[in-house]
Amino acid sequence: MISSEFEKAPCALCGGIEFAELFKTRDYLYGVPGEFSISRCKSCSLVSLNPRIPEEHIASLYPDNYEPYSMSFSQEMLSKLVAGQDGRRMLLERHAHKGFALDVGSGDGRFLLCLKQAGWRVAGCELSEKSAAFQRDSLGLDVKAGSLLSSRFDSEIFDAITFWSVFEHLYDPLETLAEAKRVLKPGGVIAMSMPNFDSLERMFFRSKWFCLHPPFHIYHYSPKIMKTIVAEMGMSIEKVYYSTTATSLINSMKAALGRSSIMLSEAYHVDPSETHDAVSDKTISKATKRLVFNSLIVPSLKTLDLLRLGAYTNYVIRKT
Ligand SMILES: [Zn+2]
């Protein structure tokens, strides 16, 4: 990556142009070349990738095997992927009235299918045209190709809008959140998941933290800054769920050890036990791995979540 391909951008939250560099990092997941700077806005403290690759060029850098776009699966695999979304569905249903839901960045359609099977009416929008076409043609879902901003849905039609592992990829998070508010019914909810920049894992691994995911994650959020952003939109955070999985921990350890990591599941699961297979060691049996994971690792990860230091956050935002 040569420096002329980068752009410096003002802070999305306050428009500030002065930043303090926290550290430099690399893409440990897909091996996009170059060194990337993670900086904190001196005015409002929002953390960003800055300088960054311009939005019009970023799409070409997503690899063909980017995990949310894995569309070559059997019916059996599809059923498993859909069932794997139950944690997110249950989280949403704890807060939202079952009605019409929009999934922003619907990927391969697995969450929309999960909701549909549970009796929701669903729609999606997805930047990848190929993926949007797959969801329409192969899965029979109502999915537009494009961003939430370009999709121009009617006002106040959705009971729930979800952004699973999407918000941190956005170049225009505040405009997108404002648009979500416009198309959401009064009393509706927005649910989103994203890495937690104030997590113990991020503080420990610093530049080797797997969830930095440059150059694709543009802004890095914490519950504190999200509270400011949501208040700026005239909405409020109803609940923050913390969630730590083994996936990012193991991938960060690999990065720290200098090993490239191609564990493609971002695994922003509500239940950490879903990712037990992420513990990979051919020398021990699967049963032993599961025993070790369930007795030692899961309780440790759940403790982090109770202390609000978990690696991922799931926010429920209500439009009043
Ligand atoms: Zn700022």
PDB file of C-alpha atoms and ligand atoms in Angstrom:
ATOM      1  CA  MET A   1       0.000   0.000   0.000  1.00  0.00           C
ATOM      2  CA  ILE A   2       1.568   3.291  -0.984  1.00  0.00           C
ATOM      3  CA  SER A   3       0.902   6.423   1.017  1.00  0.00           C
ATOM      4  CA  SER A   4      -0.814   8.261  -1.858  1.00  0.00           C
ATOM      5  CA  GLU A   5      -3.642   5.718  -1.640  1.00  0.00           C
ATOM      6  CA  PHE A   6      -4.567   6.947   1.841  1.00  0.00           C
ATOM      7  CA  GLU A   7      -6.718   9.914   2.826  1.00  0.00           C
ATOM      8  CA  LYS A   8      -6.878  11.872   6.063  1.00  0.00           C
ATOM      9  CA  ALA A   9     -10.428  12.368   7.234  1.00  0.00           C
ATOM     10  CA  PRO A  10     -12.042  14.644   9.825  1.00  0.00           C
ATOM     11  CA  CYS A  11     -13.594  12.960  12.845  1.00  0.00           C
ATOM     12  CA  ALA A  12     -17.069  11.610  12.056  1.00  0.00           C
ATOM     13  CA  LEU A  13     -18.414  12.661  15.440  1.00  0.00           C
ATOM     14  CA  CYS A  14     -17.107  16.213  15.973  1.00  0.00           C
ATOM     15  CA  GLY A  15     -15.436  17.154  12.677  1.00  0.00           C
ATOM     16  CA  GLY A  16     -12.108  17.590  14.471  1.00  0.00           C
ATOM     17  CA  ILE A  17      -8.910  17.314  12.441  1.00  0.00           C
ATOM     18  CA  GLU A  18      -6.350  16.862  15.204  1.00  0.00           C
ATOM     19  CA  PHE A  19      -5.531  13.302  16.200  1.00  0.00           C
ATOM     20  CA  ALA A  20      -3.121  11.621  18.574  1.00  0.00           C
ATOM     21  CA  GLU A  21      -1.694   8.372  17.208  1.00  0.00           C
ATOM     22  CA  LEU A  22      -2.176   5.469  19.617  1.00  0.00           C
ATOM     23  CA  PHE A  23      -0.193   2.843  17.691  1.00  0.00           C
ATOM     24  CA  LYS A  24       0.455   1.405  14.259  1.00  0.00           C
ATOM     25  CA  THR A  25      -0.970  -1.944  13.235  1.00  0.00           C
ATOM     26  CA  ARG A  26      -1.242  -4.385  10.336  1.00  0.00           C
ATOM     27  CA  ASP A  27      -3.891  -6.536   8.711  1.00  0.00           C
ATOM     28  CA  TYR A  28      -3.290  -9.849  10.461  1.00  0.00           C
ATOM     29  CA  LEU A  29      -6.350 -11.481   8.954  1.00  0.00           C
ATOM     30  CA  TYR A  30      -6.116 -11.170   5.182  1.00  0.00           C
ATOM     31  CA  GLY A  31      -2.614  -9.800   4.812  1.00  0.00           C
ATOM     32  CA  VAL A  32      -3.531  -6.532   3.084  1.00  0.00           C
ATOM     33  CA  PRO A  33      -0.050  -4.970   2.862  1.00  0.00           C
ATOM     34  CA  GLY A  34       0.990  -1.845   4.716  1.00  0.00           C
ATOM     35  CA  GLU A  35       1.069  -0.327   8.128  1.00  0.00           C
ATOM     36  CA  PHE A  36      -2.022   1.404   9.496  1.00  0.00           C
ATOM     37  CA  SER A  37      -2.294   4.105  12.109  1.00  0.00           C
ATOM     38  CA  ILE A  38      -4.940   4.001  14.846  1.00  0.00           C
ATOM     39  CA  SER A  39      -5.583   7.473  16.263  1.00  0.00           C
ATOM     40  CA  ARG A  40      -7.758   9.187  18.842  1.00  0.00           C
ATOM     41  CA  CYS A  41      -9.560  12.475  18.069  1.00  0.00           C
ATOM     42  CA  LYS A  42      -8.167  15.173  20.346  1.00  0.00           C
ATOM     43  CA  SER A  43     -11.576  16.840  20.643  1.00  0.00           C
ATOM     44  CA  CYS A  44     -14.072  14.039  21.270  1.00  0.00           C
ATOM     45  CA  SER A  45     -11.819  10.967  21.731  1.00  0.00           C
ATOM     46  CA  LEU A  46     -13.442   8.827  19.016  1.00  0.00           C
ATOM     47  CA  VAL A  47     -10.816   6.356  17.774  1.00  0.00           C
ATOM     48  CA  SER A  48     -10.332   5.876  14.048  1.00  0.00           C
ATOM     49  CA  LEU A  49      -8.188   4.397  11.353  1.00  0.00           C
ATOM     50  CA  ASN A  50      -6.542   7.573  10.118  1.00  0.00           C
ATOM     51  CA  PRO A  51      -5.280   8.000   7.460  1.00  0.00           C
ATOM     52  CA  ARG A  52      -7.504   5.489   5.730  1.00  0.00           C
ATOM     53  CA  ILE A  53      -8.183   4.046   2.297  1.00  0.00           C
ATOM     54  CA  PRO A  54     -10.898   6.107   0.513  1.00  0.00           C
ATOM     55  CA  GLU A  55     -14.346   4.535   0.587  1.00  0.00           C
ATOM     56  CA  GLU A  56     -14.496   4.217  -3.206  1.00  0.00           C
ATOM     57  CA  HIS A  57     -11.416   1.955  -3.153  1.00  0.00           C
ATOM     58  CA  ILE A  58     -12.124  -0.180  -0.094  1.00  0.00           C
ATOM     59  CA  ALA A  59     -14.607  -2.559  -1.763  1.00  0.00           C
ATOM     60  CA  SER A  60     -11.920  -3.890  -4.109  1.00  0.00           C
ATOM     61  CA  LEU A  61      -9.788  -4.896  -1.121  1.00  0.00           C
ATOM     62  CA  TYR A  62     -12.345  -7.221   0.425  1.00  0.00           C
ATOM     63  CA  PRO A  63     -11.167 -10.711  -0.469  1.00  0.00           C
ATOM     64  CA  ASP A  64     -13.448 -13.075  -2.384  1.00  0.00           C
ATOM     65  CA  ASN A  65     -13.484 -15.397   0.624  1.00  0.00           C
ATOM     66  CA  TYR A  66     -14.599 -12.671   3.058  1.00  0.00           C
ATOM     67  CA  GLU A  67     -16.534 -14.732   5.570  1.00  0.00           C
ATOM     68  CA  PRO A  68     -19.894 -12.912   5.586  1.00  0.00           C
ATOM     69  CA  TYR A  69     -20.063 -13.469   1.832  1.00  0.00           C
ATOM     70  CA  SER A  70     -19.472 -17.230   1.883  1.00  0.00           C
ATOM     71  CA  MET A  71     -22.326 -18.268  -0.363  1.00  0.00           C
ATOM     72  CA  SER A  72     -21.187 -21.709  -1.486  1.00  0.00           C
ATOM     73  CA  PHE A  73     -22.819 -23.853   1.133  1.00  0.00           C
ATOM     74  CA  SER A  74     -24.962 -26.957   1.197  1.00  0.00           C
ATOM     75  CA  GLN A  75     -28.512 -26.962   2.535  1.00  0.00           C
ATOM     76  CA  GLU A  76     -27.198 -28.639   5.683  1.00  0.00           C
ATOM     77  CA  MET A  77     -24.554 -25.958   6.185  1.00  0.00           C
ATOM     78  CA  LEU A  78     -27.124 -23.238   5.556  1.00  0.00           C
ATOM     79  CA  SER A  79     -29.362 -24.711   8.263  1.00  0.00           C
ATOM     80  CA  LYS A  80     -26.433 -24.651  10.683  1.00  0.00           C
ATOM     81  CA  LEU A  81     -25.556 -21.047   9.815  1.00  0.00           C
ATOM     82  CA  VAL A  82     -29.167 -19.989  10.292  1.00  0.00           C
ATOM     83  CA  ALA A  83     -29.417 -21.848  13.621  1.00  0.00           C
ATOM     84  CA  GLY A  84     -26.189 -20.103  14.653  1.00  0.00           C
ATOM     85  CA  GLN A  85     -28.066 -16.796  14.492  1.00  0.00           C
ATOM     86  CA  ASP A  86     -30.497 -17.749  17.263  1.00  0.00           C
ATOM     87  CA  GLY A  87     -28.499 -15.862  19.892  1.00  0.00           C
ATOM     88  CA  ARG A  88     -28.851 -12.623  17.955  1.00  0.00           C
ATOM     89  CA  ARG A  89     -32.525 -13.299  17.240  1.00  0.00           C
ATOM     90  CA  MET A  90     -33.253 -13.921  20.917  1.00  0.00           C
ATOM     91  CA  LEU A  91     -31.380 -10.774  21.891  1.00  0.00           C
ATOM     92  CA  LEU A  92     -33.500  -8.779  19.448  1.00  0.00           C
ATOM     93  CA  GLU A  93     -36.750 -10.388  20.571  1.00  0.00           C
ATOM     94  CA  ARG A  94     -36.047  -9.499  24.210  1.00  0.00           C
ATOM     95  CA  HIS A  95     -36.408  -5.846  23.199  1.00  0.00           C
ATOM     96  CA  ALA A  96     -38.305  -5.550  19.903  1.00  0.00           C
ATOM     97  CA  HIS A  97     -41.893  -6.086  18.930  1.00  0.00           C
ATOM     98  CA  LYS A  98     -41.986  -8.911  16.349  1.00  0.00           C
ATOM     99  CA  GLY A  99     -42.875  -7.251  13.075  1.00  0.00           C
ATOM    100  CA  PHE A 100     -40.859  -5.902  10.143  1.00  0.00           C
ATOM    101  CA  ALA A 101     -37.060  -6.052  10.471  1.00  0.00           C
ATOM    102  CA  LEU A 102     -34.251  -4.631   8.360  1.00  0.00           C
ATOM    103  CA  ASP A 103     -30.756  -6.151   8.480  1.00  0.00           C
ATOM    104  CA  VAL A 104     -28.135  -3.680   7.265  1.00  0.00           C
ATOM    105  CA  GLY A 105     -25.164  -5.447   5.663  1.00  0.00           C
ATOM    106  CA  SER A 106     -27.094  -8.694   5.510  1.00  0.00           C
ATOM    107  CA  GLY A 107     -24.081 -10.639   4.155  1.00  0.00           C
ATOM    108  CA  ASP A 108     -25.213 -14.053   2.953  1.00  0.00           C
ATOM    109  CA  GLY A 109     -28.709 -13.690   4.430  1.00  0.00           C
ATOM    110  CA  ARG A 110     -28.313 -16.043   7.380  1.00  0.00           C
ATOM    111  CA  PHE A 111     -29.775 -13.649   9.986  1.00  0.00           C
ATOM    112  CA  LEU A 112     -32.687 -12.631   7.757  1.00  0.00           C
ATOM    113  CA  LEU A 113     -33.549 -16.298   7.212  1.00  0.00           C
ATOM    114  CA  CYS A 114     -33.375 -16.921  10.946  1.00  0.00           C
ATOM    115  CA  LEU A 115     -35.835 -14.072  11.616  1.00  0.00           C
ATOM    116  CA  LYS A 116     -38.107 -15.119   8.765  1.00  0.00           C
ATOM    117  CA  GLN A 117     -38.338 -18.662  10.113  1.00  0.00           C
ATOM    118  CA  ALA A 118     -39.306 -17.182  13.489  1.00  0.00           C
ATOM    119  CA  GLY A 119     -42.229 -15.304  11.939  1.00  0.00           C
ATOM    120  CA  TRP A 120     -40.724 -11.893  11.181  1.00  0.00           C
ATOM    121  CA  ARG A 121     -41.271  -9.993   7.957  1.00  0.00           C
ATOM    122  CA  VAL A 122     -37.772  -9.140   6.717  1.00  0.00           C
ATOM    123  CA  ALA A 123     -35.795  -6.909   4.360  1.00  0.00           C
ATOM    124  CA  GLY A 124     -32.094  -6.318   3.893  1.00  0.00           C
ATOM    125  CA  CYS A 125     -29.549  -4.112   2.221  1.00  0.00           C
ATOM    126  CA  GLU A 126     -26.089  -5.271   1.291  1.00  0.00           C
ATOM    127  CA  LEU A 127     -23.199  -3.427  -0.367  1.00  0.00           C
ATOM    128  CA  SER A 128     -22.004  -6.470  -2.303  1.00  0.00           C
ATOM    129  CA  GLU A 129     -24.161  -6.749  -5.421  1.00  0.00           C
ATOM    130  CA  LYS A 130     -23.214 -10.395  -5.822  1.00  0.00           C
ATOM    131  CA  SER A 131     -24.284 -11.176  -2.289  1.00  0.00           C
ATOM    132  CA  ALA A 132     -27.510  -9.171  -2.559  1.00  0.00           C
ATOM    133  CA  ALA A 133     -28.381 -11.068  -5.766  1.00  0.00           C
ATOM    134  CA  PHE A 134     -27.659 -14.383  -4.031  1.00  0.00           C
ATOM    135  CA  GLN A 135     -30.014 -13.497  -1.177  1.00  0.00           C
ATOM    136  CA  ARG A 136     -32.758 -12.525  -3.612  1.00  0.00           C
ATOM    137  CA  ASP A 137     -32.362 -15.291  -6.179  1.00  0.00           C
ATOM    138  CA  SER A 138     -31.318 -18.272  -4.062  1.00  0.00           C
ATOM    139  CA  LEU A 139     -32.893 -17.495  -0.706  1.00  0.00           C
ATOM    140  CA  GLY A 140     -35.986 -15.555  -1.824  1.00  0.00           C
ATOM    141  CA  LEU A 141     -35.210 -12.609   0.450  1.00  0.00           C
ATOM    142  CA  ASP A 142     -36.100  -8.961  -0.186  1.00  0.00           C
ATOM    143  CA  VAL A 143     -32.598  -7.456  -0.277  1.00  0.00           C
ATOM    144  CA  LYS A 144     -31.460  -4.242  -1.962  1.00  0.00           C
ATOM    145  CA  ALA A 145     -27.915  -3.845  -3.262  1.00  0.00           C
ATOM    146  CA  GLY A 146     -26.435  -0.773  -1.595  1.00  0.00           C
ATOM    147  CA  SER A 147     -25.956   0.982   1.699  1.00  0.00           C
ATOM    148  CA  LEU A 148     -28.719   2.002   4.081  1.00  0.00           C
ATOM    149  CA  LEU A 149     -28.279   5.592   2.857  1.00  0.00           C
ATOM    150  CA  SER A 150     -28.612   4.678  -0.824  1.00  0.00           C
ATOM    151  CA  SER A 151     -31.513   2.255  -0.283  1.00  0.00           C
ATOM    152  CA  ARG A 152     -34.014   5.043   0.528  1.00  0.00           C
ATOM    153  CA  PHE A 153     -36.589   3.017   2.431  1.00  0.00           C
ATOM    154  CA  ASP A 154     -39.874   4.728   3.362  1.00  0.00           C
ATOM    155  CA  SER A 155     -40.026   6.552   6.694  1.00  0.00           C
ATOM    156  CA  GLU A 156     -41.033   4.764   9.895  1.00  0.00           C
ATOM    157  CA  ILE A 157     -41.680   1.301   8.453  1.00  0.00           C
ATOM    158  CA  PHE A 158     -39.408  -0.970  10.507  1.00  0.00           C
ATOM    159  CA  ASP A 159     -39.918  -2.345  14.012  1.00  0.00           C
ATOM    160  CA  ALA A 160     -36.260  -3.322  14.262  1.00  0.00           C
ATOM    161  CA  ILE A 161     -33.024  -2.563  12.413  1.00  0.00           C
ATOM    162  CA  THR A 162     -29.858  -4.591  12.939  1.00  0.00           C
ATOM    163  CA  PHE A 163     -26.200  -3.926  12.214  1.00  0.00           C
ATOM    164  CA  TRP A 164     -24.243  -7.104  13.040  1.00  0.00           C
ATOM    165  CA  SER A 165     -20.505  -6.449  12.714  1.00  0.00           C
ATOM    166  CA  VAL A 166     -21.291  -3.604  10.325  1.00  0.00           C
ATOM    167  CA  PHE A 167     -21.163  -0.280  12.182  1.00  0.00           C
ATOM    168  CA  GLU A 168     -17.378  -0.324  12.598  1.00  0.00           C
ATOM    169  CA  HIS A 169     -17.013  -0.640   8.798  1.00  0.00           C
ATOM    170  CA  LEU A 170     -18.976   2.567   8.109  1.00  0.00           C
ATOM    171  CA  TYR A 171     -17.314   5.752   6.841  1.00  0.00           C
ATOM    172  CA  ASP A 172     -20.421   7.786   7.725  1.00  0.00           C
ATOM    173  CA  PRO A 173     -21.701   6.268  10.988  1.00  0.00           C
ATOM    174  CA  LEU A 174     -23.692   9.293  12.178  1.00  0.00           C
ATOM    175  CA  GLU A 175     -25.484   9.815   8.864  1.00  0.00           C
ATOM    176  CA  THR A 176     -26.280   6.102   8.771  1.00  0.00           C
ATOM    177  CA  LEU A 177     -27.636   6.119  12.312  1.00  0.00           C
ATOM    178  CA  ALA A 178     -29.773   9.160  11.489  1.00  0.00           C
ATOM    179  CA  GLU A 179     -31.150   7.305   8.459  1.00  0.00           C
ATOM    180  CA  ALA A 180     -31.863   4.248  10.610  1.00  0.00           C
ATOM    181  CA  LYS A 181     -33.813   6.476  12.976  1.00  0.00           C
ATOM    182  CA  ARG A 182     -35.800   7.922  10.045  1.00  0.00           C
ATOM    183  CA  VAL A 183     -36.915   4.534   8.728  1.00  0.00           C
ATOM    184  CA  LEU A 184     -37.598   3.103  12.205  1.00  0.00           C
ATOM    185  CA  LYS A 185     -41.089   3.276  13.732  1.00  0.00           C
ATOM    186  CA  PRO A 186     -41.389   5.279  16.965  1.00  0.00           C
ATOM    187  CA  GLY A 187     -40.717   2.804  19.777  1.00  0.00           C
ATOM    188  CA  GLY A 188     -38.659   0.585  17.448  1.00  0.00           C
ATOM    189  CA  VAL A 189     -35.171  -0.654  18.262  1.00  0.00           C
ATOM    190  CA  ILE A 190     -31.776  -0.727  16.617  1.00  0.00           C
ATOM    191  CA  ALA A 191     -29.509  -3.606  17.618  1.00  0.00           C
ATOM    192  CA  MET A 192     -25.852  -3.641  16.713  1.00  0.00           C
ATOM    193  CA  SER A 193     -22.734  -5.602  17.567  1.00  0.00           C
ATOM    194  CA  MET A 194     -19.161  -4.380  17.337  1.00  0.00           C
ATOM    195  CA  PRO A 195     -15.748  -4.849  18.952  1.00  0.00           C
ATOM    196  CA  ASN A 196     -15.200  -3.014  22.241  1.00  0.00           C
ATOM    197  CA  PHE A 197     -12.153  -0.733  22.055  1.00  0.00           C
ATOM    198  CA  ASP A 198     -12.213  -0.428  25.856  1.00  0.00           C
ATOM    199  CA  SER A 199     -11.989  -4.210  26.316  1.00  0.00           C
ATOM    200  CA  LEU A 200      -9.284  -5.886  28.363  1.00  0.00           C
ATOM    201  CA  GLU A 201      -8.334  -7.860  25.252  1.00  0.00           C
ATOM    202  CA  ARG A 202      -7.653  -4.666  23.278  1.00  0.00           C
ATOM    203  CA  MET A 203      -5.681  -3.135  26.124  1.00  0.00           C
ATOM    204  CA  PHE A 204      -3.603  -6.305  26.448  1.00  0.00           C
ATOM    205  CA  PHE A 205      -2.899  -6.960  22.765  1.00  0.00           C
ATOM    206  CA  ARG A 206      -2.785  -3.319  21.657  1.00  0.00           C
ATOM    207  CA  SER A 207      -1.662  -3.239  18.003  1.00  0.00           C
ATOM    208  CA  LYS A 208      -2.031  -7.038  17.692  1.00  0.00           C
ATOM    209  CA  TRP A 209      -5.697  -7.050  18.655  1.00  0.00           C
ATOM    210  CA  PHE A 210      -7.465  -9.070  16.013  1.00  0.00           C
ATOM    211  CA  CYS A 211     -10.562  -6.839  15.994  1.00  0.00           C
ATOM    212  CA  LEU A 212      -8.671  -3.771  14.729  1.00  0.00           C
ATOM    213  CA  HIS A 213      -9.055  -5.422  11.327  1.00  0.00           C
ATOM    214  CA  PRO A 214      -7.438  -2.661   9.207  1.00  0.00           C
ATOM    215  CA  PRO A 215      -8.098  -1.303   6.645  1.00  0.00           C
ATOM    216  CA  PHE A 216     -11.740  -2.436   6.939  1.00  0.00           C
ATOM    217  CA  HIS A 217     -12.706  -1.220  10.424  1.00  0.00           C
ATOM    218  CA  ILE A 218     -12.854   2.560  10.122  1.00  0.00           C
ATOM    219  CA  TYR A 219     -13.983   3.656  13.593  1.00  0.00           C
ATOM    220  CA  HIS A 220     -13.404   1.919  16.926  1.00  0.00           C
ATOM    221  CA  TYR A 221     -16.121   2.315  19.537  1.00  0.00           C
ATOM    222  CA  SER A 222     -16.522   1.907  23.266  1.00  0.00           C
ATOM    223  CA  PRO A 223     -19.710   2.057  25.361  1.00  0.00           C
ATOM    224  CA  LYS A 224     -18.726   5.548  26.490  1.00  0.00           C
ATOM    225  CA  ILE A 225     -18.385   7.006  22.978  1.00  0.00           C
ATOM    226  CA  MET A 226     -21.474   5.111  21.767  1.00  0.00           C
ATOM    227  CA  LYS A 227     -23.499   6.767  24.523  1.00  0.00           C
ATOM    228  CA  THR A 228     -22.391  10.170  23.154  1.00  0.00           C
ATOM    229  CA  ILE A 229     -23.121   9.218  19.532  1.00  0.00           C
ATOM    230  CA  VAL A 230     -26.572   7.809  20.290  1.00  0.00           C
ATOM    231  CA  ALA A 231     -27.463  10.853  22.427  1.00  0.00           C
ATOM    232  CA  GLU A 232     -26.364  13.080  19.523  1.00  0.00           C
ATOM    233  CA  MET A 233     -29.032  11.298  17.463  1.00  0.00           C
ATOM    234  CA  GLY A 234     -31.719  11.985  20.064  1.00  0.00           C
ATOM    235  CA  MET A 235     -31.980   8.317  21.021  1.00  0.00           C
ATOM    236  CA  SER A 236     -30.835   6.306  24.010  1.00  0.00           C
ATOM    237  CA  ILE A 237     -29.032   3.046  24.652  1.00  0.00           C
ATOM    238  CA  GLU A 238     -31.442   0.702  26.388  1.00  0.00           C
ATOM    239  CA  LYS A 239     -28.971  -2.088  27.065  1.00  0.00           C
ATOM    240  CA  VAL A 240     -25.354  -3.053  26.447  1.00  0.00           C
ATOM    241  CA  TYR A 241     -24.518  -6.765  26.341  1.00  0.00           C
ATOM    242  CA  TYR A 242     -20.868  -7.710  26.574  1.00  0.00           C
ATOM    243  CA  SER A 243     -19.671 -10.794  24.767  1.00  0.00           C
ATOM    244  CA  THR A 244     -16.259 -12.386  24.604  1.00  0.00           C
ATOM    245  CA  THR A 245     -15.479 -15.298  22.320  1.00  0.00           C
ATOM    246  CA  ALA A 246     -12.419 -17.461  21.965  1.00  0.00           C
ATOM    247  CA  THR A 247     -12.050 -16.475  18.317  1.00  0.00           C
ATOM    248  CA  SER A 248     -10.588 -13.023  18.716  1.00  0.00           C
ATOM    249  CA  LEU A 249      -8.506 -14.116  21.703  1.00  0.00           C
ATOM    250  CA  ILE A 250      -6.893 -16.953  19.772  1.00  0.00           C
ATOM    251  CA  ASN A 251      -6.394 -14.872  16.639  1.00  0.00           C
ATOM    252  CA  SER A 252      -4.837 -12.047  18.653  1.00  0.00           C
ATOM    253  CA  MET A 253      -2.510 -14.585  20.268  1.00  0.00           C
ATOM    254  CA  LYS A 254      -1.536 -15.850  16.819  1.00  0.00           C
ATOM    255  CA  ALA A 255      -0.844 -12.264  15.678  1.00  0.00           C
ATOM    256  CA  ALA A 256       1.238 -11.631  18.787  1.00  0.00           C
ATOM    257  CA  LEU A 257       3.236 -14.772  18.016  1.00  0.00           C
ATOM    258  CA  GLY A 258       3.756 -13.603  14.453  1.00  0.00           C
ATOM    259  CA  ARG A 259       1.541 -16.278  12.920  1.00  0.00           C
ATOM    260  CA  SER A 260      -0.836 -15.251  10.186  1.00  0.00           C
ATOM    261  CA  SER A 261      -4.417 -15.912  10.984  1.00  0.00           C
ATOM    262  CA  ILE A 262      -7.092 -17.118   8.635  1.00  0.00           C
ATOM    263  CA  MET A 263      -9.873 -17.931  11.012  1.00  0.00           C
ATOM    264  CA  LEU A 264     -12.513 -16.137   9.070  1.00  0.00           C
ATOM    265  CA  SER A 265     -15.380 -16.189  11.509  1.00  0.00           C
ATOM    266  CA  GLU A 266     -15.628 -12.829  13.235  1.00  0.00           C
ATOM    267  CA  ALA A 267     -17.857 -14.719  15.684  1.00  0.00           C
ATOM    268  CA  TYR A 268     -19.696 -11.890  17.347  1.00  0.00           C
ATOM    269  CA  HIS A 269     -21.830 -14.402  19.165  1.00  0.00           C
ATOM    270  CA  VAL A 270     -23.953 -13.713  22.161  1.00  0.00           C
ATOM    271  CA  ASP A 271     -23.053 -17.079  23.644  1.00  0.00           C
ATOM    272  CA  PRO A 272     -19.283 -17.735  23.856  1.00  0.00           C
ATOM    273  CA  SER A 273     -19.821 -21.499  24.063  1.00  0.00           C
ATOM    274  CA  GLU A 274     -20.894 -21.456  20.400  1.00  0.00           C
ATOM    275  CA  THR A 275     -17.291 -20.947  19.400  1.00  0.00           C
ATOM    276  CA  HIS A 276     -15.718 -23.826  21.287  1.00  0.00           C
ATOM    277  CA  ASP A 277     -14.331 -25.283  18.068  1.00  0.00           C
ATOM    278  CA  ALA A 278     -12.106 -22.230  17.743  1.00  0.00           C
ATOM    279  CA  VAL A 279      -9.713 -23.905  20.170  1.00  0.00           C
ATOM    280  CA  SER A 280      -7.633 -25.784  17.671  1.00  0.00           C
ATOM    281  CA  ASP A 281      -4.962 -28.302  18.498  1.00  0.00           C
ATOM    282  CA  LYS A 282      -4.711 -31.561  16.596  1.00  0.00           C
ATOM    283  CA  THR A 283      -2.842 -33.242  19.434  1.00  0.00           C
ATOM    284  CA  ILE A 284      -5.781 -33.314  21.830  1.00  0.00           C
ATOM    285  CA  SER A 285      -9.159 -34.839  21.290  1.00  0.00           C
ATOM    286  CA  LYS A 286     -12.247 -32.792  20.596  1.00  0.00           C
ATOM    287  CA  ALA A 287     -13.839 -34.007  23.858  1.00  0.00           C
ATOM    288  CA  THR A 288     -10.822 -32.873  25.872  1.00  0.00           C
ATOM    289  CA  LYS A 289     -10.806 -29.524  24.120  1.00  0.00           C
ATOM    290  CA  ARG A 290     -14.469 -29.067  24.914  1.00  0.00           C
ATOM    291  CA  LEU A 291     -13.942 -29.990  28.565  1.00  0.00           C
ATOM    292  CA  VAL A 292     -11.030 -27.551  28.927  1.00  0.00           C
ATOM    293  CA  PHE A 293     -12.890 -24.841  27.098  1.00  0.00           C
ATOM    294  CA  ASN A 294     -16.124 -25.206  29.050  1.00  0.00           C
ATOM    295  CA  SER A 295     -14.476 -25.528  32.460  1.00  0.00           C
ATOM    296  CA  LEU A 296     -11.667 -22.990  32.175  1.00  0.00           C
ATOM    297  CA  ILE A 297     -12.033 -20.587  29.288  1.00  0.00           C
ATOM    298  CA  VAL A 298     -15.782 -19.933  29.225  1.00  0.00           C
ATOM    299  CA  PRO A 299     -15.949 -18.878  32.919  1.00  0.00           C
ATOM    300  CA  SER A 300     -12.967 -16.539  32.387  1.00  0.00           C
ATOM    301  CA  LEU A 301     -14.566 -14.946  29.352  1.00  0.00           C
ATOM    302  CA  LYS A 302     -17.902 -14.563  31.149  1.00  0.00           C
ATOM    303  CA  THR A 303     -16.130 -12.836  34.045  1.00  0.00           C
ATOM    304  CA  LEU A 304     -14.729 -10.288  31.585  1.00  0.00           C
ATOM    305  CA  ASP A 305     -18.250  -9.665  30.306  1.00  0.00           C
ATOM    306  CA  LEU A 306     -19.568  -9.138  33.841  1.00  0.00           C
ATOM    307  CA  LEU A 307     -16.783  -6.616  34.428  1.00  0.00           C
ATOM    308  CA  ARG A 308     -17.812  -4.804  31.201  1.00  0.00           C
ATOM    309  CA  LEU A 309     -14.398  -5.529  29.727  1.00  0.00           C
ATOM    310  CA  GLY A 310     -15.625  -8.010  27.106  1.00  0.00           C
ATOM    311  CA  ALA A 311     -14.144  -7.925  23.615  1.00  0.00           C
ATOM    312  CA  TYR A 312     -17.488  -7.353  21.884  1.00  0.00           C
ATOM    313  CA  THR A 313     -20.478  -5.217  22.648  1.00  0.00           C
ATOM    314  CA  ASN A 314     -24.089  -5.624  21.570  1.00  0.00           C
ATOM    315  CA  TYR A 315     -26.111  -2.425  21.844  1.00  0.00           C
ATOM    316  CA  VAL A 316     -29.876  -2.078  21.925  1.00  0.00           C
ATOM    317  CA  ILE A 317     -30.939   1.476  21.010  1.00  0.00           C
ATOM    318  CA  ARG A 318     -34.522   2.655  21.264  1.00  0.00           C
ATOM    319  CA  LYS A 319     -36.258   5.366  19.255  1.00  0.00           C
ATOM    320  CA  THR A 320     -38.720   7.015  21.592  1.00  0.00           C
TER     321      THR A 320
HETATM  322 ZN    ZN B   1     -13.865  13.963  17.261  1.00  0.00          ZN
END
